[in-house]
Amino acid sequence: MELIDGKATAAAIKQEIAAEVAQILANGGKQPHLAAILVGHDGGSETYVANKVKACAECNFKSTLIRFESDVTEEELLAKIEELNNDPDVDGFIVQLPLPKHISEQKVTEAIDYRKDVDGFHPINVGRMNIGLPCYISATPNGILDLLARYNIETRGKKCVVLGRSNIVGKPMANLMMQKAYPGDCTVTVCHSHTANIKEECRQADIIIAALGQPNFVTADMVKPGAVIIDVGTTRVPDATKKSGFRLNGDVKFDEVAPLCSYITPVPGGVGPMTICSLMKNTLLAGKKAIYK
Ligand code: GUN
């Protein structure tokens, strides 16, 4: 069994990005600039956004954090989005989700200019990804593709089971794994809460990508010996031994599954660090106007 080290892979990619930005700046080019909008004070969102700002510094990017209190109106938020859409210095921006109930996430997502949508959530980017056109690919699926590629994991002709059908992980992941490309060229099955025989589906899989958000869902009896296991789960569970008071728990029962696999991602330190790294890759593409002019 080989452990897939997302932390080390993300660090290496961020260094590569920083080197490329140094080169761009040495040639008189523009410093890539990512802006992030954070609404309210949700603990998870605060941590994610702080990590995104930190990653920007590591990549030699300029970053701007824009904060609103949770009583901000949808109108005020949309006005800020319009301002960022029209700001030539901002190459890409994100609105951290979830948003308070009185604001439509769909409206917000569609208000972002798709050419600056480095999250890859806008329907134009989602649609372009689905038909294999250049676009911003959402961060978690893109990070998983990078891990598979950097570890030279064979995907062609393999049976891949994706657990979960969310718009930001399960659906794009399934789509990417079936595309005519490497990583890809898999036969993909998507399982969800209404799947009839999920254990049997998993037992057939050469690659399992678990993104259900159910701690310890994947157990040893669901895993074919030699399978590749990618764990996207990051459920916070209370843990008095941690300074923060919680720990992150994956969707895979790691201790019993790991000995069976060829490769497995740990939680934390697997998929998580790659997610922010993918956002940095999209920001570099945006800064270079590599996808959209
Ligand atoms: N909330 C959880 N994941 C994400 C993400 O990738 N982007 C944004 N904007 N919000 C999130």
Tab-separated table of C-alpha atoms and ligand atoms in Angstrom:
chain	number	residue	atom	x	y	z
A	1	MET	CA	0.000	0.000	0.000
A	2	GLU	CA	1.262	3.475	-0.866
A	3	LEU	CA	-0.005	6.546	0.914
A	4	ILE	CA	-0.868	9.430	-1.436
A	5	ASP	CA	0.707	12.504	0.143
A	6	GLY	CA	-1.544	15.427	-0.766
A	7	LYS	CA	0.302	17.816	1.517
A	8	ALA	CA	3.667	17.239	-0.162
A	9	THR	CA	2.142	17.241	-3.660
A	10	ALA	CA	0.325	20.519	-2.976
A	11	ALA	CA	3.512	22.085	-1.600
A	12	ALA	CA	5.428	21.045	-4.734
A	13	ILE	CA	2.742	22.472	-7.055
A	14	LYS	CA	2.610	25.762	-5.117
A	15	GLN	CA	6.394	26.046	-5.467
A	16	GLU	CA	6.102	25.487	-9.217
A	17	ILE	CA	3.438	28.199	-9.402
A	18	ALA	CA	5.560	30.625	-7.343
A	19	ALA	CA	8.513	30.038	-9.677
A	20	GLU	CA	6.341	30.719	-12.727
A	21	VAL	CA	4.966	33.913	-11.173
A	22	ALA	CA	8.513	35.076	-10.361
A	23	GLN	CA	9.335	34.585	-14.036
A	24	ILE	CA	6.218	36.501	-15.141
A	25	LEU	CA	7.139	39.392	-12.828
A	26	ALA	CA	10.780	39.360	-13.994
A	27	ASN	CA	9.467	39.745	-17.541
A	28	GLY	CA	7.362	42.748	-16.510
A	29	GLY	CA	4.071	40.818	-16.447
A	30	LYS	CA	1.106	41.260	-14.137
A	31	GLN	CA	0.935	39.670	-10.692
A	32	PRO	CA	-2.069	37.304	-10.568
A	33	HIS	CA	-4.723	38.658	-8.199
A	34	LEU	CA	-7.364	36.560	-6.419
A	35	ALA	CA	-10.176	38.175	-4.450
A	36	ALA	CA	-12.344	36.260	-1.954
A	37	ILE	CA	-15.677	37.320	-0.512
A	38	LEU	CA	-16.537	35.938	2.918
A	39	VAL	CA	-19.988	36.459	4.396
A	40	GLY	CA	-20.444	35.977	8.144
A	41	HIS	CA	-18.195	34.096	10.574
A	42	ASP	CA	-18.790	30.363	10.002
A	43	GLY	CA	-15.791	28.532	11.514
A	44	GLY	CA	-15.165	26.255	8.535
A	45	SER	CA	-15.456	29.074	6.003
A	46	GLU	CA	-13.139	31.316	8.050
A	47	THR	CA	-10.485	28.581	8.027
A	48	TYR	CA	-10.862	27.844	4.313
A	49	VAL	CA	-10.615	31.496	3.319
A	50	ALA	CA	-7.651	32.141	5.624
A	51	ASN	CA	-5.897	29.150	4.010
A	52	LYS	CA	-6.680	30.481	0.527
A	53	VAL	CA	-5.167	33.878	1.407
A	54	LYS	CA	-2.084	32.138	2.847
A	55	ALA	CA	-1.722	29.989	-0.282
A	56	CYS	CA	-1.839	33.147	-2.441
A	57	ALA	CA	1.186	34.494	-0.563
A	58	GLU	CA	3.014	31.184	-1.073
A	59	CYS	CA	2.321	31.425	-4.819
A	60	ASN	CA	3.460	35.058	-5.173
A	61	PHE	CA	-0.128	36.179	-5.880
A	62	LYS	CA	-1.842	39.324	-4.746
A	63	SER	CA	-4.981	38.575	-2.703
A	64	THR	CA	-7.853	40.661	-1.407
A	65	LEU	CA	-10.284	39.517	1.264
A	66	ILE	CA	-13.674	41.229	1.272
A	67	ARG	CA	-15.863	40.624	4.312
A	68	PHE	CA	-19.566	41.165	4.880
A	69	GLU	CA	-21.617	40.521	7.994
A	70	SER	CA	-24.251	37.776	7.678
A	71	ASP	CA	-27.063	40.361	7.429
A	72	VAL	CA	-25.704	41.696	4.121
A	73	THR	CA	-28.474	41.922	1.518
A	74	GLU	CA	-28.395	39.945	-1.703
A	75	GLU	CA	-28.421	43.260	-3.547
A	76	GLU	CA	-25.288	44.508	-1.736
A	77	LEU	CA	-23.484	41.250	-2.438
A	78	LEU	CA	-24.452	41.307	-6.122
A	79	ALA	CA	-23.227	44.921	-6.362
A	80	LYS	CA	-19.806	43.859	-5.023
A	81	ILE	CA	-19.684	40.990	-7.521
A	82	GLU	CA	-20.427	43.426	-10.339
A	83	GLU	CA	-17.615	45.667	-9.087
A	84	LEU	CA	-15.143	42.757	-9.104
A	85	ASN	CA	-16.357	41.627	-12.544
A	86	ASN	CA	-15.384	45.079	-13.834
A	87	ASP	CA	-12.126	45.518	-11.895
A	88	PRO	CA	-9.289	44.947	-14.389
A	89	ASP	CA	-6.783	44.267	-11.590
A	90	VAL	CA	-8.789	41.274	-10.245
A	91	ASP	CA	-8.071	38.206	-12.389
A	92	GLY	CA	-10.326	35.836	-10.518
A	93	PHE	CA	-12.552	35.780	-7.455
A	94	ILE	CA	-14.619	33.476	-5.313
A	95	VAL	CA	-17.595	33.843	-3.000
A	96	GLN	CA	-17.108	31.395	-0.144
A	97	LEU	CA	-20.088	29.064	0.309
A	98	PRO	CA	-22.370	28.398	2.122
A	99	LEU	CA	-24.168	31.745	2.181
A	100	PRO	CA	-26.896	32.818	4.650
A	101	LYS	CA	-30.355	31.458	3.802
A	102	HIS	CA	-31.732	34.812	2.557
A	103	ILE	CA	-29.186	34.905	-0.289
A	104	SER	CA	-29.555	32.724	-3.384
A	105	GLU	CA	-26.299	30.837	-3.980
A	106	GLN	CA	-27.401	30.106	-7.540
A	107	LYS	CA	-27.994	33.786	-8.283
A	108	VAL	CA	-24.606	34.680	-6.795
A	109	THR	CA	-22.800	31.946	-8.743
A	110	GLU	CA	-24.376	33.054	-12.011
A	111	ALA	CA	-23.609	36.730	-11.321
A	112	ILE	CA	-19.852	36.038	-11.365
A	113	ASP	CA	-18.289	36.655	-14.786
A	114	TYR	CA	-17.433	33.120	-15.964
A	115	ARG	CA	-14.057	34.438	-17.146
A	116	LYS	CA	-13.192	35.228	-13.487
A	117	ASP	CA	-14.947	32.183	-11.976
A	118	VAL	CA	-11.836	30.402	-10.679
A	119	ASP	CA	-14.062	28.126	-8.542
A	120	GLY	CA	-15.457	26.702	-11.786
A	121	PHE	CA	-19.031	26.808	-10.413
A	122	HIS	CA	-20.628	28.981	-13.144
A	123	PRO	CA	-22.870	26.972	-15.518
A	124	ILE	CA	-20.687	28.027	-18.471
A	125	ASN	CA	-17.598	26.481	-16.869
A	126	VAL	CA	-19.558	23.400	-15.737
A	127	GLY	CA	-20.981	22.982	-19.251
A	128	ARG	CA	-17.636	23.465	-20.961
A	129	MET	CA	-16.044	20.923	-18.622
A	130	ASN	CA	-18.791	18.437	-19.474
A	131	ILE	CA	-17.975	18.569	-23.173
A	132	GLY	CA	-14.202	18.689	-22.669
A	133	LEU	CA	-13.574	22.348	-23.576
A	134	PRO	CA	-10.955	24.541	-21.856
A	135	CYS	CA	-12.489	26.002	-18.674
A	136	TYR	CA	-11.975	26.426	-14.962
A	137	ILE	CA	-12.474	23.000	-13.383
A	138	SER	CA	-13.733	22.984	-9.797
A	139	ALA	CA	-11.037	22.595	-7.214
A	140	THR	CA	-11.628	19.246	-5.532
A	141	PRO	CA	-12.071	17.130	-8.692
A	142	ASN	CA	-9.102	18.878	-10.312
A	143	GLY	CA	-6.935	18.210	-7.258
A	144	ILE	CA	-7.852	14.522	-7.401
A	145	LEU	CA	-6.886	14.349	-11.091
A	146	ASP	CA	-3.515	15.910	-10.178
A	147	LEU	CA	-2.942	13.305	-7.462
A	148	LEU	CA	-3.779	10.418	-9.820
A	149	ALA	CA	-1.431	11.866	-12.469
A	150	ARG	CA	1.467	12.648	-10.113
A	151	TYR	CA	1.349	9.102	-8.733
A	152	ASN	CA	1.088	7.655	-12.270
A	153	ILE	CA	-2.018	5.723	-11.294
A	154	GLU	CA	-3.497	3.843	-14.254
A	155	THR	CA	-7.072	4.883	-14.953
A	156	ARG	CA	-7.612	3.795	-18.557
A	157	GLY	CA	-10.247	1.076	-18.806
A	158	LYS	CA	-10.617	0.889	-15.021
A	159	LYS	CA	-13.903	0.701	-13.179
A	160	CYS	CA	-14.345	3.827	-11.050
A	161	VAL	CA	-17.076	4.168	-8.439
A	162	VAL	CA	-17.881	7.715	-7.307
A	163	LEU	CA	-19.798	7.855	-4.019
A	164	GLY	CA	-21.880	11.045	-3.910
A	165	ARG	CA	-23.545	13.212	-6.545
A	166	SER	CA	-22.957	16.778	-5.356
A	167	ASN	CA	-22.559	19.537	-7.907
A	168	ILE	CA	-19.085	20.475	-6.693
A	169	VAL	CA	-17.527	17.004	-6.260
A	170	GLY	CA	-19.491	13.889	-7.261
A	171	LYS	CA	-20.954	15.035	-10.592
A	172	PRO	CA	-17.849	16.772	-11.991
A	173	MET	CA	-15.630	13.938	-10.723
A	174	ALA	CA	-17.705	11.291	-12.486
A	175	ASN	CA	-17.671	13.349	-15.658
A	176	LEU	CA	-13.903	13.872	-15.607
A	177	MET	CA	-13.152	10.217	-14.899
A	178	MET	CA	-15.125	9.171	-17.987
A	179	GLN	CA	-13.543	11.717	-20.340
A	180	LYS	CA	-11.309	10.650	-23.199
A	181	ALA	CA	-8.095	11.659	-21.431
A	182	TYR	CA	-5.591	10.693	-18.783
A	183	PRO	CA	-6.551	10.670	-15.950
A	184	GLY	CA	-9.884	9.404	-17.256
A	185	ASP	CA	-11.067	6.779	-19.722
A	186	CYS	CA	-12.753	4.964	-16.823
A	187	THR	CA	-16.068	3.136	-16.763
A	188	VAL	CA	-17.829	5.196	-14.122
A	189	THR	CA	-20.635	4.318	-11.715
A	190	VAL	CA	-22.106	7.000	-9.468
A	191	CYS	CA	-23.644	5.776	-6.209
A	192	HIS	CA	-25.822	7.844	-3.872
A	193	SER	CA	-28.382	7.552	-1.086
A	194	HIS	CA	-30.844	5.702	-3.367
A	195	THR	CA	-28.375	3.226	-4.881
A	196	ALA	CA	-29.713	-0.303	-4.433
A	197	ASN	CA	-26.583	-2.318	-3.672
A	198	ILE	CA	-23.793	0.070	-2.833
A	199	LYS	CA	-21.495	-2.517	-1.211
A	200	GLU	CA	-21.594	-4.735	-4.288
A	201	GLU	CA	-20.955	-1.752	-6.604
A	202	CYS	CA	-17.912	-0.763	-4.529
A	203	ARG	CA	-16.537	-4.305	-4.463
A	204	GLN	CA	-16.300	-4.191	-8.287
A	205	ALA	CA	-14.305	-0.945	-8.303
A	206	ASP	CA	-10.656	-0.506	-9.231
A	207	ILE	CA	-10.910	3.105	-8.033
A	208	ILE	CA	-13.293	4.401	-5.346
A	209	ILE	CA	-13.741	8.148	-4.895
A	210	ALA	CA	-15.696	8.659	-1.676
A	211	ALA	CA	-17.460	12.018	-1.408
A	212	LEU	CA	-20.573	11.352	0.657
A	213	GLY	CA	-19.708	13.234	3.824
A	214	GLN	CA	-20.474	10.162	5.944
A	215	PRO	CA	-17.590	9.322	8.284
A	216	ASN	CA	-16.213	5.751	7.972
A	217	PHE	CA	-18.775	4.785	5.307
A	218	VAL	CA	-16.344	2.712	3.220
A	219	THR	CA	-15.393	-0.433	5.130
A	220	ALA	CA	-13.012	-3.305	4.310
A	221	ASP	CA	-15.821	-5.555	3.031
A	222	MET	CA	-16.538	-2.984	0.276
A	223	VAL	CA	-13.012	-2.867	-1.141
A	224	LYS	CA	-11.473	-5.116	-3.784
A	225	PRO	CA	-7.843	-5.976	-2.916
A	226	GLY	CA	-5.498	-3.650	-4.824
A	227	ALA	CA	-8.093	-0.895	-5.307
A	228	VAL	CA	-7.195	2.814	-5.297
A	229	ILE	CA	-9.078	4.760	-2.609
A	230	ILE	CA	-9.578	8.517	-2.750
A	231	ASP	CA	-11.230	9.924	0.382
A	232	VAL	CA	-12.881	13.324	-0.024
A	233	GLY	CA	-14.668	13.285	3.344
A	234	THR	CA	-13.839	16.031	5.846
A	235	THR	CA	-16.508	15.756	8.529
A	236	ARG	CA	-15.647	17.618	11.731
A	237	VAL	CA	-16.082	15.340	14.737
A	238	PRO	CA	-15.586	16.476	18.356
A	239	ASP	CA	-12.173	15.491	19.785
A	240	ALA	CA	-11.176	16.770	23.224
A	241	THR	CA	-7.510	15.869	22.605
A	242	LYS	CA	-7.238	18.507	19.841
A	243	LYS	CA	-6.598	22.187	20.486
A	244	SER	CA	-9.413	23.090	18.074
A	245	GLY	CA	-11.794	20.671	19.855
A	246	PHE	CA	-12.411	18.648	16.694
A	247	ARG	CA	-10.709	16.440	14.135
A	248	LEU	CA	-11.433	15.751	10.490
A	249	ASN	CA	-12.911	12.358	9.700
A	250	GLY	CA	-12.872	10.884	6.217
A	251	ASP	CA	-15.548	8.788	4.482
A	252	VAL	CA	-13.258	5.736	4.602
A	253	LYS	CA	-12.553	3.528	7.616
A	254	PHE	CA	-8.846	4.048	7.045
A	255	ASP	CA	-7.343	1.529	9.491
A	256	GLU	CA	-9.145	-1.476	8.034
A	257	VAL	CA	-9.216	-0.350	4.379
A	258	ALA	CA	-5.601	0.855	3.990
A	259	PRO	CA	-3.940	-2.603	4.201
A	260	LEU	CA	-6.094	-3.802	1.271
A	261	CYS	CA	-5.355	-0.972	-1.182
A	262	SER	CA	-2.676	-0.205	-3.718
A	263	TYR	CA	-2.999	3.545	-3.007
A	264	ILE	CA	-5.015	5.532	-0.472
A	265	THR	CA	-5.353	9.195	0.522
A	266	PRO	CA	-5.263	9.967	4.263
A	267	VAL	CA	-7.552	12.463	6.029
A	268	PRO	CA	-6.209	14.995	6.760
A	269	GLY	CA	-3.304	15.466	4.329
A	270	GLY	CA	-4.774	13.810	1.223
A	271	VAL	CA	-7.339	15.523	-0.984
A	272	GLY	CA	-7.795	18.566	1.302
A	273	PRO	CA	-4.499	20.380	0.613
A	274	MET	CA	-4.915	19.752	-3.131
A	275	THR	CA	-8.215	21.608	-3.233
A	276	ILE	CA	-6.688	24.993	-2.428
A	277	CYS	CA	-3.800	24.195	-4.730
A	278	SER	CA	-6.269	23.744	-7.621
A	279	LEU	CA	-7.718	27.172	-6.897
A	280	MET	CA	-4.189	28.572	-7.151
A	281	LYS	CA	-3.715	26.817	-10.498
A	282	ASN	CA	-6.934	28.359	-11.809
A	283	THR	CA	-5.849	31.777	-10.526
A	284	LEU	CA	-2.559	31.463	-12.406
A	285	LEU	CA	-4.495	30.534	-15.567
A	286	ALA	CA	-6.732	33.568	-14.984
A	287	GLY	CA	-3.728	35.847	-14.441
A	288	LYS	CA	-2.204	34.619	-17.700
A	289	LYS	CA	-5.584	34.869	-19.503
A	290	ALA	CA	-4.784	31.323	-20.602
A	291	ILE	CA	-8.389	30.163	-20.969
A	292	TYR	CA	-10.465	33.290	-21.642
A	293	LYS	CA	-9.196	36.575	-23.034
B	1	GUN	N1	-17.287	25.976	0.230
B	1	GUN	C1	-16.801	24.716	0.311
B	1	GUN	N2	-15.962	24.473	-0.711
B	1	GUN	C2	-15.913	25.604	-1.451
B	1	GUN	C3	-15.201	25.972	-2.622
B	1	GUN	O1	-14.451	25.200	-3.230
B	1	GUN	N3	-15.416	27.246	-3.061
B	1	GUN	C4	-16.244	28.100	-2.447
B	1	GUN	N4	-16.400	29.323	-2.975
B	1	GUN	N5	-16.924	27.786	-1.347
B	1	GUN	C5	-16.745	26.543	-0.853
